[in-house]
CSV table of C-alpha atoms in Angstrom, one decimal:
chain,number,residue,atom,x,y,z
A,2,UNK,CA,-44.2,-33.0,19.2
A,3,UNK,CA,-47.8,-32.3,20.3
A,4,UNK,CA,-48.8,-29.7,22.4
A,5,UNK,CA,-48.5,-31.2,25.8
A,6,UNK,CA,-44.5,-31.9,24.7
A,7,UNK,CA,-44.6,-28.5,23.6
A,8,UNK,CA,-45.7,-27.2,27.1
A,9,UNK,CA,-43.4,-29.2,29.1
A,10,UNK,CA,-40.4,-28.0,26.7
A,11,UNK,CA,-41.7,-23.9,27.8
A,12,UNK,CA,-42.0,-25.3,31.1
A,13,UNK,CA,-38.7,-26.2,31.3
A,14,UNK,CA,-36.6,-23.7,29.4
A,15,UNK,CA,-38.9,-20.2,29.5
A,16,UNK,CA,-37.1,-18.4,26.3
A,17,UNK,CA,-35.6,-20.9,24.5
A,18,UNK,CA,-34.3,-18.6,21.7
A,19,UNK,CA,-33.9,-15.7,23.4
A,20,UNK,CA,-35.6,-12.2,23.0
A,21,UNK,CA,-34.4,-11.2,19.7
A,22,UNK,CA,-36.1,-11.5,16.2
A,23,UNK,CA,-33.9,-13.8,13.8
A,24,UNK,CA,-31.9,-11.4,11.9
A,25,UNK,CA,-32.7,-12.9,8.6
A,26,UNK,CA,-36.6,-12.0,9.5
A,27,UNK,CA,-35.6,-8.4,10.6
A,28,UNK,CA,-33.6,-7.9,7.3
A,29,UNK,CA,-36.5,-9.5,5.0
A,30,UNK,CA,-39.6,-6.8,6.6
A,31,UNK,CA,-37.5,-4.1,7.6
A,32,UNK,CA,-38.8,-1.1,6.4
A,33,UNK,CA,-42.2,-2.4,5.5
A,34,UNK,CA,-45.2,-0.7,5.9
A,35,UNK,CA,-46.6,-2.1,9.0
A,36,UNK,CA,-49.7,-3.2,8.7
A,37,UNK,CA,-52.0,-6.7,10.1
A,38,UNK,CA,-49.9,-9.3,10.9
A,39,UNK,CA,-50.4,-12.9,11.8
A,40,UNK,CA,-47.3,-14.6,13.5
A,41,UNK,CA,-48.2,-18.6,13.4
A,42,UNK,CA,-46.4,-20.9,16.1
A,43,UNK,CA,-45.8,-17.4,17.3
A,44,UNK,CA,-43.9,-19.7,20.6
A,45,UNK,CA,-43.2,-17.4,23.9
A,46,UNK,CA,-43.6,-14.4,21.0
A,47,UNK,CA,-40.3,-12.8,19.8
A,48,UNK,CA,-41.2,-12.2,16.4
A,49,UNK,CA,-44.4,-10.6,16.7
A,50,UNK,CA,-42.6,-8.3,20.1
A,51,UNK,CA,-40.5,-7.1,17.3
A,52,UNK,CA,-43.3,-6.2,14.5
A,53,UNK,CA,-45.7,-4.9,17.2
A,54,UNK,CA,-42.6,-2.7,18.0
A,55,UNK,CA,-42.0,-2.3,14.6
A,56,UNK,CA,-45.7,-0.5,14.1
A,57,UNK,CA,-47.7,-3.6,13.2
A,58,UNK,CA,-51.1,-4.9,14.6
A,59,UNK,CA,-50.2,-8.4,15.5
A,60,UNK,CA,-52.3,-11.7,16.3
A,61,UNK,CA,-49.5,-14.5,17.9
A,62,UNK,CA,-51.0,-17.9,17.8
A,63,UNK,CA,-49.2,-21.2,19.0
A,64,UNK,CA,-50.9,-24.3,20.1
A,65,UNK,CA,-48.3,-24.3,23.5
A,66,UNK,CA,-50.9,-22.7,25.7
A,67,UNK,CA,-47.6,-22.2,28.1
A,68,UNK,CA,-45.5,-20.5,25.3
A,69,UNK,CA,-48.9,-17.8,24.9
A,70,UNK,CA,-49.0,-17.5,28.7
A,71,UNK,CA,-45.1,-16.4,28.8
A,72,UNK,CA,-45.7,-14.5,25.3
A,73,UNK,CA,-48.8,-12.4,27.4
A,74,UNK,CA,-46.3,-11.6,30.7
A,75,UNK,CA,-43.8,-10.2,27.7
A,76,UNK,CA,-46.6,-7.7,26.4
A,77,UNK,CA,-47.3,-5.5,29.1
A,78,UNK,CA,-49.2,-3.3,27.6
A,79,UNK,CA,-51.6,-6.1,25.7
A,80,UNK,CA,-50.7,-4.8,22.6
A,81,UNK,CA,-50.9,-7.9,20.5
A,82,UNK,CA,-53.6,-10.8,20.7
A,83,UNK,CA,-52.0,-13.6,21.6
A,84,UNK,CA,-54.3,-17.2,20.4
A,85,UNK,CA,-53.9,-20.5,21.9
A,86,UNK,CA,-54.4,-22.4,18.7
A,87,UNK,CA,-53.5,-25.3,16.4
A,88,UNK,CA,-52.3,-23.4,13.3
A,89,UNK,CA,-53.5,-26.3,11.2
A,90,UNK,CA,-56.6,-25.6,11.9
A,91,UNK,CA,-56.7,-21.7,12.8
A,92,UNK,CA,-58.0,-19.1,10.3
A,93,UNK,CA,-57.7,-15.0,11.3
A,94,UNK,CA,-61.2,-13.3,11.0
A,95,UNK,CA,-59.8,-11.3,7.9
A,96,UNK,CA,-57.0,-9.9,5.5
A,97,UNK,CA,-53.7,-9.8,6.6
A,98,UNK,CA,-50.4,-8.2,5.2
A,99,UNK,CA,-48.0,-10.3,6.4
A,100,UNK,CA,-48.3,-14.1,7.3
A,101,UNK,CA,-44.7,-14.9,9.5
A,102,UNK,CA,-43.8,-18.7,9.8
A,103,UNK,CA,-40.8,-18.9,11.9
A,104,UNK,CA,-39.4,-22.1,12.5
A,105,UNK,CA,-42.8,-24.0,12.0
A,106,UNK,CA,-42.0,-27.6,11.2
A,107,UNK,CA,-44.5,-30.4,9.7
A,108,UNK,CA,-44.2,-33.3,7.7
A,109,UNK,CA,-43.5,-31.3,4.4
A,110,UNK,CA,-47.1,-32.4,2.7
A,111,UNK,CA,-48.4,-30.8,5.4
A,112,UNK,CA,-46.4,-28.2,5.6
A,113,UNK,CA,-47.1,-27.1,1.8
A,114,UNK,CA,-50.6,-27.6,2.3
A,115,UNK,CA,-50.2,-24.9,5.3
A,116,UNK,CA,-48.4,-22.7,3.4
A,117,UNK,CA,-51.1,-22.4,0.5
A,118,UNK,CA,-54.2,-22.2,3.0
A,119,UNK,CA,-51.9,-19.2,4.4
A,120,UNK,CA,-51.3,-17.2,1.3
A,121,UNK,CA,-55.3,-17.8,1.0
A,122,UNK,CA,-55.3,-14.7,3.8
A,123,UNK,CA,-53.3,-12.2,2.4
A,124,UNK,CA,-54.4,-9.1,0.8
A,125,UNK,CA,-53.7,-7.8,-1.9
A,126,UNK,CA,-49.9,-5.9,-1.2
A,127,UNK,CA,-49.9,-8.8,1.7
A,128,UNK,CA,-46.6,-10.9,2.0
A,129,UNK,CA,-46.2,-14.5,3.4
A,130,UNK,CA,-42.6,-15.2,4.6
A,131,UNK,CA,-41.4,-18.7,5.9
A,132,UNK,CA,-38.0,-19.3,7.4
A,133,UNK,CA,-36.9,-23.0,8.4
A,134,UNK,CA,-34.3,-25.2,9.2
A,135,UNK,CA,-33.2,-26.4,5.8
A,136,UNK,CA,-33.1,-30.4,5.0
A,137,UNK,CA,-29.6,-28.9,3.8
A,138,UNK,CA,-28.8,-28.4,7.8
A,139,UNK,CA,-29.6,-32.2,8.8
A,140,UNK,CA,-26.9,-33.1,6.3
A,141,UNK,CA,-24.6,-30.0,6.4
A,142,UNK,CA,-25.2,-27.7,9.5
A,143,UNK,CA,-25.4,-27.2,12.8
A,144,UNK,CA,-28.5,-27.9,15.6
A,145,UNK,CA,-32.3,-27.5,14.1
A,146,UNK,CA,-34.4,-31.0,14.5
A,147,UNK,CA,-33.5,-34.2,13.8
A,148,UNK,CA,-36.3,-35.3,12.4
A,149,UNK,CA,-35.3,-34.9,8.2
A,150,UNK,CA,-38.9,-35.7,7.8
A,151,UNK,CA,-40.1,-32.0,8.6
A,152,UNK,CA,-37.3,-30.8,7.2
A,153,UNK,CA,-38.1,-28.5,3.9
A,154,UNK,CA,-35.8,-28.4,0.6
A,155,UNK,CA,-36.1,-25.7,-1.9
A,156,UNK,CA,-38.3,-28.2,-4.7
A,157,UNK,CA,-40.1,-28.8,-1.1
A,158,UNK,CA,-41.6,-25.0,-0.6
A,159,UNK,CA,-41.4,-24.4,-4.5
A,160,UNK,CA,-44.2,-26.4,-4.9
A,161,UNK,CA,-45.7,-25.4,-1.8
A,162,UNK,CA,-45.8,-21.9,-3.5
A,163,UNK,CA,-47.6,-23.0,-6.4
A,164,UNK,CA,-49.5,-20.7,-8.1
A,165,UNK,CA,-48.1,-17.3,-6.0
A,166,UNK,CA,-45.7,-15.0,-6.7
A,167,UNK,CA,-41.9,-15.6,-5.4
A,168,UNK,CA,-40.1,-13.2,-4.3
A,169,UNK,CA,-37.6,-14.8,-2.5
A,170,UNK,CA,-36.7,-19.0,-2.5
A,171,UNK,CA,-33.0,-19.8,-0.8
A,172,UNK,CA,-30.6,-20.8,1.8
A,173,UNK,CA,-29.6,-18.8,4.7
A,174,UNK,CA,-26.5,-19.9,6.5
A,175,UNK,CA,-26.1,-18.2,9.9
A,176,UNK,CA,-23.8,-19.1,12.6
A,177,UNK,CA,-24.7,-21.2,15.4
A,178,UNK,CA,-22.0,-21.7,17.9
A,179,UNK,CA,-19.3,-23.8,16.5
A,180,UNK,CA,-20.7,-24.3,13.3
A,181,UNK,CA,-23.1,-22.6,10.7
A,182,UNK,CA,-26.7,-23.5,10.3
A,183,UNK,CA,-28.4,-23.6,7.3
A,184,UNK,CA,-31.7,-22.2,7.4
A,185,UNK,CA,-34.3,-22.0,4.2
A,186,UNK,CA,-36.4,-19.1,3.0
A,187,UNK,CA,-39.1,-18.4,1.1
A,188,UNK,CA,-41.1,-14.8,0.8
A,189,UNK,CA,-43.9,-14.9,-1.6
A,190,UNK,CA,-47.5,-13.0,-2.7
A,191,UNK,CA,-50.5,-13.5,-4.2
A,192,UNK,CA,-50.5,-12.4,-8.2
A,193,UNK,CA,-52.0,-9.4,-8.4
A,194,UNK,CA,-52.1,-8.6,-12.2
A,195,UNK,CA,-54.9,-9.2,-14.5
A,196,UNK,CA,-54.8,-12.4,-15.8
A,197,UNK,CA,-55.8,-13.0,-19.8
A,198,UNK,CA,-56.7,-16.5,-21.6
């Protein structure tokens, strides 16, 4: 889908997940010390609601230009910068201490290619956390895409992490109204020890 399918979807159905976090993202960075934030196809926003809540300076960026105009009416205050922006392409102007990836689905080259440029932003206690439907849930859960195409496997984000540190590489099955959904994780940093040859 391409931006213009993405604004008619917003369009359509405001708040198309609902207002809360996904629990698995709550129970991964609860606790945390807040810090700068970057929430990428940040959609109408709940995510980075719930870190700016949580204490965090949060940027939102989506390339739905209608998903960051119902994200901005859900931030009274203006507390978070919200970007219109192809996430592809979009680079913050900084560190960060946490790059969020909820939900963001490519063709897995790309998507392992996205995932390295990310952890190319974090500082040096930053974290980068991805959660996805699983390829796992296109044969054995419920709802998520289609598509198995952008769907990730574990070998899939293992080699997008390359080089970092993993903390964290599984399957998270949730329920999803008659069924369960199986959702894939991965939470990983930059090395930060000395290296020696």
């Amino acid at each position: 889908m391409d931006a213009g399918d993405w604004d008619a979807r917003y369009r359509e159905r405001p708040d198309p997940w609902g207002q809360d976090p996904a629990g698995t993202i709550t129970q991964r960075l609860a606790g945390r010390t807040p810090g700068r934030a970057v929430d990428l196809a940040c959609g109408d926003g709940r995510h980075a609601r719930w870190l700016r809540r949580s204490g965090w300076t949060v940027t939102g960026v989506d390339y739905s230009a209608v998903a960051i105009e119902q994200a901005r009416a859900t931030d009274p205050d203006g507390g978070i910068d919200w970007q219109v922006g192809d996430v592809t392409q979009w680079t913050p102007d900084g560190p960060v201490d946490l790059v969020l990836m909820s939900f963001l689905h490519l063709p897995t080259d790309e998507l392992a290619a996205q995932i390295a440029r990310a952890a190319q932003w974090l500082g040096p206690d930053g974290t980068l956390l991805y959660l996805g439907h699983s390829l796992e849930n296109y044969h054995r859960g419920v709802g998520g895409p289609p598509d198995p195409t952008i769907l990730p496997t574990v070998a899939d984000l293992a080699s997008a992490a390359e080089g970092l540190r993993v903390h964290a590489l599984e399957h998270v099955c949730r329920p999803a109204g008659d069924g369960v959904a199986v959702d894939i994780l991965l939470e990983a940093s930059r090395w930060g020890l000395a290296t020696h040859r």
